[in-house]
Amino acid sequence: MSDKKIPYKIYLEENEMPKAWYNVRADMKNKPAPLLNPGTHEPMKPEELAPVFCEELIKQEMDNDTAYFDIPQEILDYYKTFRPSPLVRAYNLEKKLGTPAKIYYKFEGNNTSGSHKLNSAIAQAYYAKKQGLKGVTTETGAGQWGTALSMACAYFGLDCKVYMVKVSYEQKPFRREVMRTYGAQVTPSPSETTQIGKKILAEYPGTTGSLGCAISEAVEVATSTEGYRYVLGSVLNQVLLHQSVIGLETKAALDKYDIKPDIIIGCAGGGSNLGGLISPFMGEKLRGEADYRIIAVEPSSCPSFTRGKYAYDFCDTGMVCPLAKMYTLGSGFIPAPNHAGGLRYHGMSSILSQLYDDGYMEAVSVPQVKVFEAAEEFARVEGILPAPESSHAIRVAIDEALKCKETGEEKTIVFGLTGTGYFDMVAYEKFHDGKMDDYVPTDEELEKYISKLPKID
Ligand SMILES: *Cc1c(COP(=O)(O)O)cnc(C)c1O
């Protein structure tokens, strides 16, 4: 450790920004399991994925060997409008906690989408445009991904159709209007505009929707509309690849001041921000060059890593998507309606699932009241109003810093602050009014969906 004074914010110069994404799969001995055709259970071939995804993105999805992918200049140009993002030393939080630990966070909320999702949205929109497509379809839950994709499509002049989980569509009208400002067409899901939507509505009248169901609708529209493809904001290998820009910048900023982290923490929904943040560090770990404790944090109401099963599962409710091997709660699982903190997807990135199964990382689940307590404590000293998703990582960063206070250890903790929470005020309101509770599913409830996982031999 050098004795250079560490500034509150470590910024990289524009010319120090990464010029290539890093593909952690290249350094994995056990590669993530391939996507399977839901009919034949054979590995998906590129030509089978072509009606759904953009060509260049399929190549990235299936490439387990190329370590670096050059970032095209057009994407770098857009990255420069909101990157590099700051790595902040949480001096104020350290002081408040009275911990000898050194806490850093990588802040990804400095763009209108309010999250890291724009890192992949702009890449996916670029490849769609390059392929000469008219537009893309997608789903959004809380709305950050839909917003990021709307921004990216507006930039490249692509049409953007977003299927938004109905409960969010109704509860977050402002998110919807942000997307429409960028020209996206937003439809509440399930809807009457697709076969699968009609089927789900007939089966479950009055349902407020789920991510899995919105995915099915978006895929159906992409595959049945000329010149359209489907894009996804998390879970997939290609998304982790694009998000590696977070980790590469973090590592460059730490290296600039000779800082070596002991613990790296990120929240995990589908695994994209965590996968991106840890990629270069995990690469060192896999190559035996360095060691880090890496912790995934998930909500105890949607505990894919900590209570799910590592198995092939459907990525969507309509079971039209390929099967992915991942830690999963079952594609029928929907978190309790009072769960306010995002991170509601039933599965997890195949890359992270394999790394977790191989023991390269840990996972913890945290209840939501504790998450919002951490969010508030953080906001009051560090100023930033965090997204509920990001606050899962804050919770565990604080817990680890408090352990250091007990033991007197001066550990260096880095966590991902994925975004801001301005559109989550209904959740904050519930917390402030004491109306938030910690619903944790029982083993029986989880078994109900896990027992329905597809049988693959
Ligand atoms: C989408 C989102 C997440 C979770 O998604 P991952 O793919 O697990 O990263 C976390 N934080 C914010 C702010 C998000 O928008």
CSV table of C-alpha atoms and ligand atoms in Angstrom, one decimal:
chain,number,residue,atom,x,y,z
A,1,MET,CA,0.0,0.0,0.0
A,2,SER,CA,1.5,3.4,-1.0
A,3,ASP,CA,1.1,6.4,1.3
A,4,LYS,CA,-0.5,8.5,-1.4
A,5,LYS,CA,-3.6,10.2,0.0
A,6,ILE,CA,-6.6,8.5,-1.4
A,7,PRO,CA,-9.1,11.1,-2.7
A,8,TYR,CA,-12.8,10.9,-2.0
A,9,LYS,CA,-13.4,10.1,-5.6
A,10,ILE,CA,-11.0,8.2,-7.9
A,11,TYR,CA,-11.6,9.1,-11.5
A,12,LEU,CA,-9.8,7.7,-14.5
A,13,GLU,CA,-8.8,9.9,-17.3
A,14,GLU,CA,-10.7,9.3,-20.6
A,15,ASN,CA,-7.7,7.6,-22.1
A,16,GLU,CA,-7.5,5.2,-19.1
A,17,MET,CA,-10.9,3.8,-19.8
A,18,PRO,CA,-11.0,0.1,-20.9
A,19,LYS,CA,-10.9,-0.4,-24.7
A,20,ALA,CA,-11.9,-4.0,-24.5
A,21,TRP,CA,-14.3,-6.1,-22.5
A,22,TYR,CA,-12.9,-9.0,-20.5
A,23,ASN,CA,-14.6,-12.4,-20.9
A,24,VAL,CA,-14.0,-14.3,-17.6
A,25,ARG,CA,-15.1,-17.6,-19.2
A,26,ALA,CA,-11.7,-17.7,-21.0
A,27,ASP,CA,-10.1,-18.3,-17.6
A,28,MET,CA,-12.7,-20.7,-16.2
A,29,LYS,CA,-11.6,-24.4,-16.1
A,30,ASN,CA,-15.2,-25.5,-15.8
A,31,LYS,CA,-17.1,-23.5,-18.5
A,32,PRO,CA,-20.7,-22.5,-17.9
A,33,ALA,CA,-23.1,-25.0,-19.2
A,34,PRO,CA,-24.5,-24.3,-22.7
A,35,LEU,CA,-28.0,-23.2,-23.4
A,36,LEU,CA,-30.2,-26.1,-24.4
A,37,ASN,CA,-33.0,-26.3,-27.0
A,38,PRO,CA,-36.2,-26.7,-24.9
A,39,GLY,CA,-37.6,-29.3,-27.3
A,40,THR,CA,-34.6,-31.6,-28.0
A,41,HIS,CA,-32.4,-30.8,-24.9
A,42,GLU,CA,-29.4,-30.5,-27.3
A,43,PRO,CA,-27.1,-27.5,-27.0
A,44,MET,CA,-28.5,-24.6,-29.0
A,45,LYS,CA,-26.8,-23.9,-32.3
A,46,PRO,CA,-26.1,-20.3,-33.4
A,47,GLU,CA,-28.6,-20.7,-36.2
A,48,GLU,CA,-31.4,-21.7,-33.8
A,49,LEU,CA,-30.7,-18.6,-31.7
A,50,ALA,CA,-30.6,-16.3,-34.8
A,51,PRO,CA,-34.4,-15.6,-35.0
A,52,VAL,CA,-34.3,-14.4,-31.3
A,53,PHE,CA,-30.9,-12.6,-30.8
A,54,CYS,CA,-28.6,-10.4,-32.9
A,55,GLU,CA,-25.8,-12.3,-34.7
A,56,GLU,CA,-22.8,-10.5,-33.1
A,57,LEU,CA,-24.4,-11.0,-29.7
A,58,ILE,CA,-24.8,-14.7,-30.3
A,59,LYS,CA,-21.1,-15.0,-31.0
A,60,GLN,CA,-20.3,-13.3,-27.8
A,61,GLU,CA,-22.8,-15.4,-25.9
A,62,MET,CA,-21.2,-18.7,-27.1
A,63,ASP,CA,-17.6,-17.7,-27.0
A,64,ASN,CA,-16.0,-19.3,-23.9
A,65,ASP,CA,-12.4,-18.8,-25.1
A,66,THR,CA,-11.7,-15.3,-26.3
A,67,ALA,CA,-10.4,-13.3,-23.3
A,68,TYR,CA,-10.8,-9.8,-24.7
A,69,PHE,CA,-13.4,-8.3,-27.1
A,70,ASP,CA,-12.5,-4.8,-28.5
A,71,ILE,CA,-15.2,-2.3,-27.6
A,72,PRO,CA,-16.3,-0.7,-30.9
A,73,GLN,CA,-15.5,3.0,-31.2
A,74,GLU,CA,-19.3,4.0,-31.5
A,75,ILE,CA,-19.9,2.4,-28.1
A,76,LEU,CA,-16.8,4.0,-26.6
A,77,ASP,CA,-18.0,7.3,-27.8
A,78,TYR,CA,-21.3,6.8,-25.9
A,79,TYR,CA,-19.6,5.4,-22.9
A,80,LYS,CA,-17.7,8.7,-22.6
A,81,THR,CA,-21.0,10.5,-22.0
A,82,PHE,CA,-21.4,8.8,-18.6
A,83,ARG,CA,-18.1,7.0,-18.0
A,84,PRO,CA,-15.7,6.5,-16.4
A,85,SER,CA,-17.8,6.2,-13.3
A,86,PRO,CA,-16.3,7.3,-10.0
A,87,LEU,CA,-14.8,4.9,-7.4
A,88,VAL,CA,-15.7,6.6,-4.2
A,89,ARG,CA,-13.9,6.1,-0.8
A,90,ALA,CA,-16.7,6.1,1.8
A,91,TYR,CA,-14.7,8.1,4.3
A,92,ASN,CA,-17.9,9.4,5.8
A,93,LEU,CA,-19.5,6.0,6.2
A,94,GLU,CA,-16.3,4.6,7.7
A,95,LYS,CA,-16.3,7.4,10.3
A,96,LYS,CA,-20.0,6.9,11.1
A,97,LEU,CA,-19.4,3.2,11.7
A,98,GLY,CA,-16.2,3.7,13.6
A,99,THR,CA,-14.6,0.9,11.6
A,100,PRO,CA,-10.9,0.5,10.7
A,101,ALA,CA,-12.1,-1.0,7.4
A,102,LYS,CA,-11.5,1.0,4.2
A,103,ILE,CA,-14.7,1.0,2.2
A,104,TYR,CA,-14.9,1.9,-1.5
A,105,TYR,CA,-17.9,1.8,-3.8
A,106,LYS,CA,-18.1,1.9,-7.6
A,107,PHE,CA,-21.0,4.2,-8.4
A,108,GLU,CA,-23.0,3.4,-11.6
A,109,GLY,CA,-26.0,5.6,-11.0
A,110,ASN,CA,-24.7,8.7,-12.8
A,111,ASN,CA,-26.9,8.4,-15.9
A,112,THR,CA,-30.6,8.9,-16.6
A,113,SER,CA,-31.4,5.1,-16.4
A,114,GLY,CA,-30.1,5.4,-12.9
A,115,SER,CA,-28.2,2.1,-13.1
A,116,HIS,CA,-25.4,0.1,-14.6
A,117,LYS,CA,-27.8,-1.3,-17.3
A,118,LEU,CA,-26.8,1.3,-19.8
A,119,ASN,CA,-23.4,-0.3,-20.2
A,120,SER,CA,-25.0,-3.3,-21.9
A,121,ALA,CA,-28.0,-1.6,-23.5
A,122,ILE,CA,-25.8,0.7,-25.6
A,123,ALA,CA,-23.8,-2.4,-26.8
A,124,GLN,CA,-26.8,-4.4,-27.6
A,125,ALA,CA,-28.5,-1.5,-29.5
A,126,TYR,CA,-25.3,-1.0,-31.4
A,127,TYR,CA,-25.1,-4.6,-32.7
A,128,ALA,CA,-28.8,-4.5,-33.6
A,129,LYS,CA,-28.3,-1.4,-35.6
A,130,LYS,CA,-25.1,-2.8,-37.3
A,131,GLN,CA,-27.1,-5.8,-38.4
A,132,GLY,CA,-29.6,-3.4,-40.1
A,133,LEU,CA,-32.5,-4.3,-37.8
A,134,LYS,CA,-35.6,-2.0,-37.4
A,135,GLY,CA,-36.0,-2.5,-33.7
A,136,VAL,CA,-35.7,-4.6,-30.6
A,137,THR,CA,-38.1,-5.9,-27.9
A,138,THR,CA,-37.5,-6.5,-24.3
A,139,GLU,CA,-39.1,-6.8,-20.9
A,140,THR,CA,-38.6,-4.6,-17.8
A,141,GLY,CA,-39.5,-5.1,-14.2
A,142,ALA,CA,-38.6,-2.2,-12.0
A,143,GLY,CA,-37.9,-0.2,-15.2
A,144,GLN,CA,-34.2,0.5,-15.2
A,145,TRP,CA,-33.4,-1.8,-18.0
A,146,GLY,CA,-36.3,-0.5,-20.1
A,147,THR,CA,-35.1,3.0,-19.6
A,148,ALA,CA,-31.5,2.2,-20.4
A,149,LEU,CA,-32.6,0.4,-23.6
A,150,SER,CA,-34.9,3.3,-24.6
A,151,MET,CA,-31.9,5.6,-24.3
A,152,ALA,CA,-29.7,3.4,-26.3
A,153,CYS,CA,-32.3,2.9,-29.0
A,154,ALA,CA,-33.0,6.6,-29.3
A,155,TYR,CA,-29.2,7.2,-29.7
A,156,PHE,CA,-28.9,4.7,-32.6
A,157,GLY,CA,-32.4,5.4,-34.1
A,158,LEU,CA,-33.9,2.0,-33.4
A,159,ASP,CA,-37.5,1.2,-32.5
A,160,CYS,CA,-37.9,-0.1,-29.0
A,161,LYS,CA,-40.9,-2.1,-27.7
A,162,VAL,CA,-40.9,-2.7,-23.9
A,163,TYR,CA,-43.1,-5.2,-22.1
A,164,MET,CA,-43.3,-3.9,-18.5
A,165,VAL,CA,-44.5,-6.1,-15.6
A,166,LYS,CA,-48.0,-4.8,-15.0
A,167,VAL,CA,-47.6,-4.1,-11.3
A,168,SER,CA,-44.6,-1.9,-12.1
A,169,TYR,CA,-46.4,-0.2,-15.0
A,170,GLU,CA,-49.1,0.8,-12.6
A,171,GLN,CA,-46.9,1.7,-9.6
A,172,LYS,CA,-44.1,3.4,-11.5
A,173,PRO,CA,-45.8,5.7,-14.0
A,174,PHE,CA,-42.8,8.0,-14.0
A,175,ARG,CA,-40.5,5.3,-15.2
A,176,ARG,CA,-42.9,4.6,-18.0
A,177,GLU,CA,-42.9,8.3,-19.0
A,178,VAL,CA,-39.1,8.4,-19.0
A,179,MET,CA,-39.1,5.5,-21.5
A,180,ARG,CA,-41.7,7.2,-23.7
A,181,THR,CA,-39.6,10.4,-23.6
A,182,TYR,CA,-36.9,8.4,-25.3
A,183,GLY,CA,-39.4,7.1,-27.9
A,184,ALA,CA,-40.1,3.6,-26.5
A,185,GLN,CA,-43.5,1.9,-26.8
A,186,VAL,CA,-44.4,0.5,-23.4
A,187,THR,CA,-47.0,-2.2,-22.9
A,188,PRO,CA,-48.1,-3.6,-19.5
A,189,SER,CA,-47.6,-7.4,-19.3
A,190,PRO,CA,-49.4,-9.7,-19.5
A,191,SER,CA,-51.2,-8.1,-22.5
A,192,GLU,CA,-53.7,-9.0,-25.2
A,193,THR,CA,-51.1,-8.2,-27.9
A,194,THR,CA,-49.5,-11.6,-27.8
A,195,GLN,CA,-50.6,-15.2,-27.9
A,196,ILE,CA,-48.8,-16.1,-24.7
A,197,GLY,CA,-50.1,-12.9,-22.9
A,198,LYS,CA,-53.7,-13.9,-23.8
A,199,LYS,CA,-53.1,-17.5,-22.6
A,200,ILE,CA,-51.7,-16.3,-19.3
A,201,LEU,CA,-54.5,-13.8,-18.8
A,202,ALA,CA,-57.1,-16.5,-19.5
A,203,GLU,CA,-55.4,-18.8,-17.0
A,204,TYR,CA,-54.8,-16.2,-14.3
A,205,PRO,CA,-57.3,-13.4,-14.7
A,206,GLY,CA,-56.2,-10.2,-12.9
A,207,THR,CA,-52.6,-11.3,-12.6
A,208,THR,CA,-50.2,-8.4,-12.1
A,209,GLY,CA,-47.5,-10.1,-14.1
A,210,SER,CA,-43.9,-11.3,-13.6
A,211,LEU,CA,-40.6,-10.9,-15.3
A,212,GLY,CA,-40.7,-14.4,-16.7
A,213,CYS,CA,-44.1,-13.7,-18.4
A,214,ALA,CA,-42.9,-10.3,-19.8
A,215,ILE,CA,-39.9,-12.1,-21.3
A,216,SER,CA,-42.2,-14.6,-23.1
A,217,GLU,CA,-44.2,-11.8,-24.6
A,218,ALA,CA,-41.2,-9.8,-25.7
A,219,VAL,CA,-39.6,-12.9,-27.3
A,220,GLU,CA,-42.9,-13.7,-29.2
A,221,VAL,CA,-43.1,-10.2,-30.6
A,222,ALA,CA,-39.4,-10.3,-31.7
A,223,THR,CA,-39.7,-13.6,-33.4
A,224,SER,CA,-43.0,-12.8,-35.2
A,225,THR,CA,-42.1,-9.3,-36.4
A,226,GLU,CA,-39.9,-8.7,-39.4
A,227,GLY,CA,-36.7,-6.9,-38.6
A,228,TYR,CA,-36.9,-7.3,-34.8
A,229,ARG,CA,-34.8,-9.2,-32.3
A,230,TYR,CA,-35.1,-9.7,-28.5
A,231,VAL,CA,-32.6,-8.2,-26.1
A,232,LEU,CA,-32.1,-9.0,-22.4
A,233,GLY,CA,-30.6,-6.8,-19.7
A,234,SER,CA,-29.1,-9.4,-17.3
A,235,VAL,CA,-28.4,-13.2,-16.8
A,236,LEU,CA,-26.8,-13.8,-20.3
A,237,ASN,CA,-23.1,-14.3,-20.8
A,238,GLN,CA,-23.0,-11.3,-23.3
A,239,VAL,CA,-24.4,-9.0,-20.7
A,240,LEU,CA,-21.8,-10.0,-18.1
A,241,LEU,CA,-19.2,-9.4,-20.9
A,242,HIS,CA,-20.4,-5.8,-21.5
A,243,GLN,CA,-20.6,-5.2,-17.7
A,244,SER,CA,-17.0,-6.1,-17.3
A,245,VAL,CA,-16.3,-2.4,-18.0
A,246,ILE,CA,-17.4,-1.9,-14.3
A,247,GLY,CA,-14.7,-4.2,-12.9
A,248,LEU,CA,-12.0,-3.1,-15.4
A,249,GLU,CA,-12.5,0.5,-14.4
A,250,THR,CA,-12.6,-0.4,-10.7
A,251,LYS,CA,-9.4,-2.4,-11.0
A,252,ALA,CA,-7.6,0.4,-12.9
A,253,ALA,CA,-8.7,3.0,-10.3
A,254,LEU,CA,-7.5,0.7,-7.4
A,255,ASP,CA,-4.2,0.0,-9.2
A,256,LYS,CA,-3.6,3.7,-9.6
A,257,TYR,CA,-3.3,4.0,-5.8
A,258,ASP,CA,-1.9,0.5,-5.2
A,259,ILE,CA,-5.0,-0.6,-3.4
A,260,LYS,CA,-5.7,-4.3,-3.1
A,261,PRO,CA,-9.2,-5.2,-2.0
A,262,ASP,CA,-9.8,-8.0,0.5
A,263,ILE,CA,-13.6,-8.3,0.0
A,264,ILE,CA,-15.7,-7.5,-3.1
A,265,ILE,CA,-19.4,-7.3,-2.7
A,266,GLY,CA,-22.3,-7.0,-5.1
A,267,CYS,CA,-26.0,-7.4,-5.2
A,268,ALA,CA,-27.3,-10.3,-7.4
A,269,GLY,CA,-30.5,-10.3,-9.4
A,270,GLY,CA,-29.6,-12.0,-12.6
A,271,GLY,CA,-25.9,-11.4,-11.9
A,272,SER,CA,-24.9,-8.8,-14.4
A,273,ASN,CA,-23.5,-6.1,-12.2
A,274,LEU,CA,-21.8,-8.5,-9.8
A,275,GLY,CA,-20.4,-10.5,-12.8
A,276,GLY,CA,-19.1,-7.3,-14.4
A,277,LEU,CA,-17.6,-6.0,-11.2
A,278,ILE,CA,-15.8,-9.1,-10.2
A,279,SER,CA,-14.7,-10.3,-13.6
A,280,PRO,CA,-11.1,-9.0,-13.7
A,281,PHE,CA,-10.6,-9.9,-10.0
A,282,MET,CA,-12.1,-13.4,-10.6
A,283,GLY,CA,-9.8,-13.8,-13.6
A,284,GLU,CA,-6.8,-13.2,-11.3
A,285,LYS,CA,-8.2,-15.7,-8.8
A,286,LEU,CA,-8.8,-18.3,-11.4
A,287,ARG,CA,-5.3,-17.9,-12.8
A,288,GLY,CA,-3.9,-18.2,-9.2
A,289,GLU,CA,-2.4,-14.6,-9.3
A,290,ALA,CA,-4.4,-13.2,-6.4
A,291,ASP,CA,-7.1,-14.1,-3.9
A,292,TYR,CA,-10.2,-12.2,-2.9
A,293,ARG,CA,-13.3,-12.9,-0.9
A,294,ILE,CA,-16.2,-12.3,-3.3
A,295,ILE,CA,-19.8,-12.1,-1.9
A,296,ALA,CA,-23.1,-12.1,-3.8
A,297,VAL,CA,-26.0,-10.6,-1.9
A,298,GLU,CA,-29.6,-11.5,-2.7
A,299,PRO,CA,-32.9,-10.8,-1.0
A,300,SER,CA,-34.1,-13.5,1.4
A,301,SER,CA,-37.5,-13.3,-0.4
A,302,CYS,CA,-35.9,-14.4,-3.7
A,303,PRO,CA,-32.9,-16.5,-2.7
A,304,SER,CA,-31.7,-18.2,-5.9
A,305,PHE,CA,-28.1,-18.9,-4.8
A,306,THR,CA,-28.6,-19.7,-1.1
A,307,ARG,CA,-31.8,-21.8,-1.4
A,308,GLY,CA,-32.2,-22.6,-5.1
A,309,LYS,CA,-31.1,-25.6,-7.0
A,310,TYR,CA,-28.2,-25.8,-9.6
A,311,ALA,CA,-30.1,-27.3,-12.6
A,312,TYR,CA,-31.4,-26.6,-16.1
A,313,ASP,CA,-34.4,-24.4,-16.0
A,314,PHE,CA,-36.6,-22.3,-18.3
A,315,CYS,CA,-35.7,-18.6,-18.4
A,316,ASP,CA,-39.3,-17.5,-18.9
A,317,THR,CA,-42.8,-18.5,-17.7
A,318,GLY,CA,-44.0,-19.3,-21.2
A,319,MET,CA,-41.1,-21.8,-21.6
A,320,VAL,CA,-40.3,-20.6,-25.1
A,321,CYS,CA,-36.7,-19.5,-24.3
A,322,PRO,CA,-33.7,-21.9,-24.3
A,323,LEU,CA,-33.0,-23.8,-21.1
A,324,ALA,CA,-30.1,-22.5,-19.0
A,325,LYS,CA,-28.2,-24.3,-16.2
A,326,MET,CA,-28.2,-22.0,-13.2
A,327,TYR,CA,-29.1,-21.7,-9.6
A,328,THR,CA,-32.8,-21.4,-9.8
A,329,LEU,CA,-36.0,-21.2,-7.7
A,330,GLY,CA,-38.0,-22.6,-10.7
A,331,SER,CA,-39.5,-20.5,-13.5
A,332,GLY,CA,-42.9,-20.5,-11.8
A,333,PHE,CA,-41.5,-18.8,-8.7
A,334,ILE,CA,-42.7,-15.2,-8.1
A,335,PRO,CA,-41.5,-13.4,-5.0
A,336,ALA,CA,-44.2,-12.3,-2.4
A,337,PRO,CA,-46.0,-9.1,-3.5
A,338,ASN,CA,-44.7,-7.2,-0.5
A,339,HIS,CA,-41.1,-7.7,-1.7
A,340,ALA,CA,-40.1,-4.1,-2.7
A,341,GLY,CA,-36.4,-4.4,-3.3
A,342,GLY,CA,-36.0,-5.6,-6.9
A,343,LEU,CA,-33.7,-8.5,-7.7
A,344,ARG,CA,-36.8,-10.7,-8.3
A,345,TYR,CA,-35.6,-13.0,-11.1
A,346,HIS,CA,-36.0,-16.7,-10.3
A,347,GLY,CA,-32.6,-17.7,-11.9
A,348,MET,CA,-29.0,-16.5,-12.0
A,349,SER,CA,-26.3,-16.0,-14.5
A,350,SER,CA,-24.8,-19.4,-15.7
A,351,ILE,CA,-21.3,-18.0,-15.3
A,352,LEU,CA,-21.8,-17.0,-11.7
A,353,SER,CA,-23.7,-20.2,-11.0
A,354,GLN,CA,-20.7,-22.3,-12.2
A,355,LEU,CA,-18.2,-20.1,-10.2
A,356,TYR,CA,-20.4,-20.4,-7.1
A,357,ASP,CA,-20.8,-24.1,-7.5
A,358,ASP,CA,-17.0,-24.4,-7.9
A,359,GLY,CA,-16.5,-22.5,-4.6
A,360,TYR,CA,-14.9,-19.3,-6.1
A,361,MET,CA,-17.5,-17.1,-4.4
A,362,GLU,CA,-19.9,-16.9,-1.5
A,363,ALA,CA,-23.5,-15.8,-1.3
A,364,VAL,CA,-25.7,-14.4,1.5
A,365,SER,CA,-29.3,-13.5,1.6
A,366,VAL,CA,-30.6,-10.5,3.6
A,367,PRO,CA,-34.1,-9.5,4.7
A,368,GLN,CA,-35.5,-6.3,3.2
A,369,VAL,CA,-36.1,-4.2,6.4
A,370,LYS,CA,-32.3,-4.6,7.1
A,371,VAL,CA,-31.6,-3.6,3.5
A,372,PHE,CA,-33.6,-0.4,3.8
A,373,GLU,CA,-32.0,0.4,7.2
A,374,ALA,CA,-28.6,0.2,5.5
A,375,ALA,CA,-29.9,2.3,2.6
A,376,GLU,CA,-30.9,5.1,4.9
A,377,GLU,CA,-27.8,5.0,7.0
A,378,PHE,CA,-25.7,5.2,3.8
A,379,ALA,CA,-27.8,8.0,2.3
A,380,ARG,CA,-27.5,10.2,5.4
A,381,VAL,CA,-23.7,10.2,5.4
A,382,GLU,CA,-22.7,9.6,1.8
A,383,GLY,CA,-25.4,11.7,0.2
A,384,ILE,CA,-26.5,9.4,-2.6
A,385,LEU,CA,-30.0,7.9,-2.4
A,386,PRO,CA,-29.4,4.3,-3.3
A,387,ALA,CA,-31.6,1.9,-5.3
A,388,PRO,CA,-33.1,-0.8,-3.1
A,389,GLU,CA,-31.2,-3.4,-5.2
A,390,SER,CA,-27.9,-1.7,-4.6
A,391,SER,CA,-28.7,-1.4,-0.9
A,392,HIS,CA,-28.4,-5.2,-0.6
A,393,ALA,CA,-24.6,-4.7,-1.2
A,394,ILE,CA,-24.5,-1.8,1.2
A,395,ARG,CA,-26.0,-4.0,3.9
A,396,VAL,CA,-23.3,-6.6,3.6
A,397,ALA,CA,-20.5,-4.0,3.2
A,398,ILE,CA,-21.7,-2.4,6.5
A,399,ASP,CA,-21.9,-5.8,8.2
A,400,GLU,CA,-18.4,-6.7,7.1
A,401,ALA,CA,-17.1,-3.3,8.2
A,402,LEU,CA,-18.7,-3.8,11.6
A,403,LYS,CA,-17.0,-7.2,11.9
A,404,CYS,CA,-13.7,-5.4,11.3
A,405,LYS,CA,-14.6,-3.0,14.1
A,406,GLU,CA,-14.9,-6.1,16.4
A,407,THR,CA,-11.6,-7.6,15.3
A,408,GLY,CA,-9.6,-4.4,14.6
A,409,GLU,CA,-8.8,-5.7,11.1
A,410,GLU,CA,-8.1,-3.0,8.5
A,411,LYS,CA,-9.7,-4.8,5.6
A,412,THR,CA,-10.4,-3.1,2.3
A,413,ILE,CA,-13.9,-3.6,1.1
A,414,VAL,CA,-15.2,-2.7,-2.4
A,415,PHE,CA,-18.8,-2.9,-3.3
A,416,GLY,CA,-20.9,-2.1,-6.3
A,417,LEU,CA,-23.4,0.8,-5.9
A,418,THR,CA,-25.4,0.0,-9.0
A,419,GLY,CA,-27.9,2.8,-9.0
A,420,THR,CA,-30.1,5.5,-7.5
A,421,GLY,CA,-33.5,5.0,-5.9
A,422,TYR,CA,-35.5,8.0,-7.0
A,423,PHE,CA,-38.3,5.9,-8.5
A,424,ASP,CA,-38.5,3.6,-5.5
A,425,MET,CA,-40.1,6.1,-3.2
A,426,VAL,CA,-43.2,3.8,-2.6
A,427,ALA,CA,-40.8,1.2,-1.2
A,428,TYR,CA,-39.0,3.8,1.0
A,429,GLU,CA,-42.5,5.1,2.1
A,430,LYS,CA,-43.5,1.6,3.3
A,431,PHE,CA,-40.2,1.4,5.2
A,432,HIS,CA,-40.6,4.8,6.8
A,433,ASP,CA,-44.2,4.0,7.8
A,434,GLY,CA,-43.2,0.7,9.3
A,435,LYS,CA,-45.3,-1.2,6.8
A,436,MET,CA,-42.5,-3.2,5.4
A,437,ASP,CA,-42.1,-6.8,6.5
A,438,ASP,CA,-39.7,-9.6,5.9
A,439,TYR,CA,-41.5,-12.3,4.1
A,440,VAL,CA,-39.2,-15.3,3.7
A,441,PRO,CA,-40.6,-18.2,1.7
A,442,THR,CA,-40.9,-21.6,3.5
A,443,ASP,CA,-39.1,-24.7,2.2
A,444,GLU,CA,-42.5,-26.1,1.2
A,445,GLU,CA,-43.3,-23.0,-1.0
A,446,LEU,CA,-39.9,-23.2,-2.7
A,447,GLU,CA,-40.2,-27.0,-3.2
A,448,LYS,CA,-43.5,-26.4,-5.1
A,449,TYR,CA,-41.6,-24.8,-8.0
A,450,ILE,CA,-38.3,-26.5,-7.7
A,451,SER,CA,-40.0,-29.9,-7.9
A,452,LYS,CA,-41.3,-28.8,-11.4
A,453,LEU,CA,-37.9,-28.2,-12.9
A,454,PRO,CA,-37.6,-29.8,-16.3
A,455,LYS,CA,-36.0,-33.3,-16.2
A,456,ILE,CA,-32.7,-33.2,-18.2
A,457,ASP,CA,-30.4,-36.2,-18.2
B,1,LIG,C1,-31.2,-4.4,-12.6
B,1,LIG,C2,-30.5,-3.9,-11.4
B,1,LIG,C3,-29.8,-4.7,-10.5
B,1,LIG,C4,-29.8,-6.2,-10.6
B,1,LIG,O1,-29.5,-6.8,-11.8
B,1,LIG,P1,-28.1,-7.6,-12.0
B,1,LIG,O2,-28.2,-8.2,-13.4
B,1,LIG,O3,-28.1,-8.7,-10.9
B,1,LIG,O4,-27.0,-6.7,-11.8
B,1,LIG,C5,-29.2,-4.2,-9.4
B,1,LIG,N1,-29.2,-2.8,-9.2
B,1,LIG,C6,-29.8,-2.0,-10.1
B,1,LIG,C7,-29.8,-0.5,-9.8
B,1,LIG,C8,-30.5,-2.5,-11.2
B,1,LIG,O5,-31.1,-1.7,-12.0
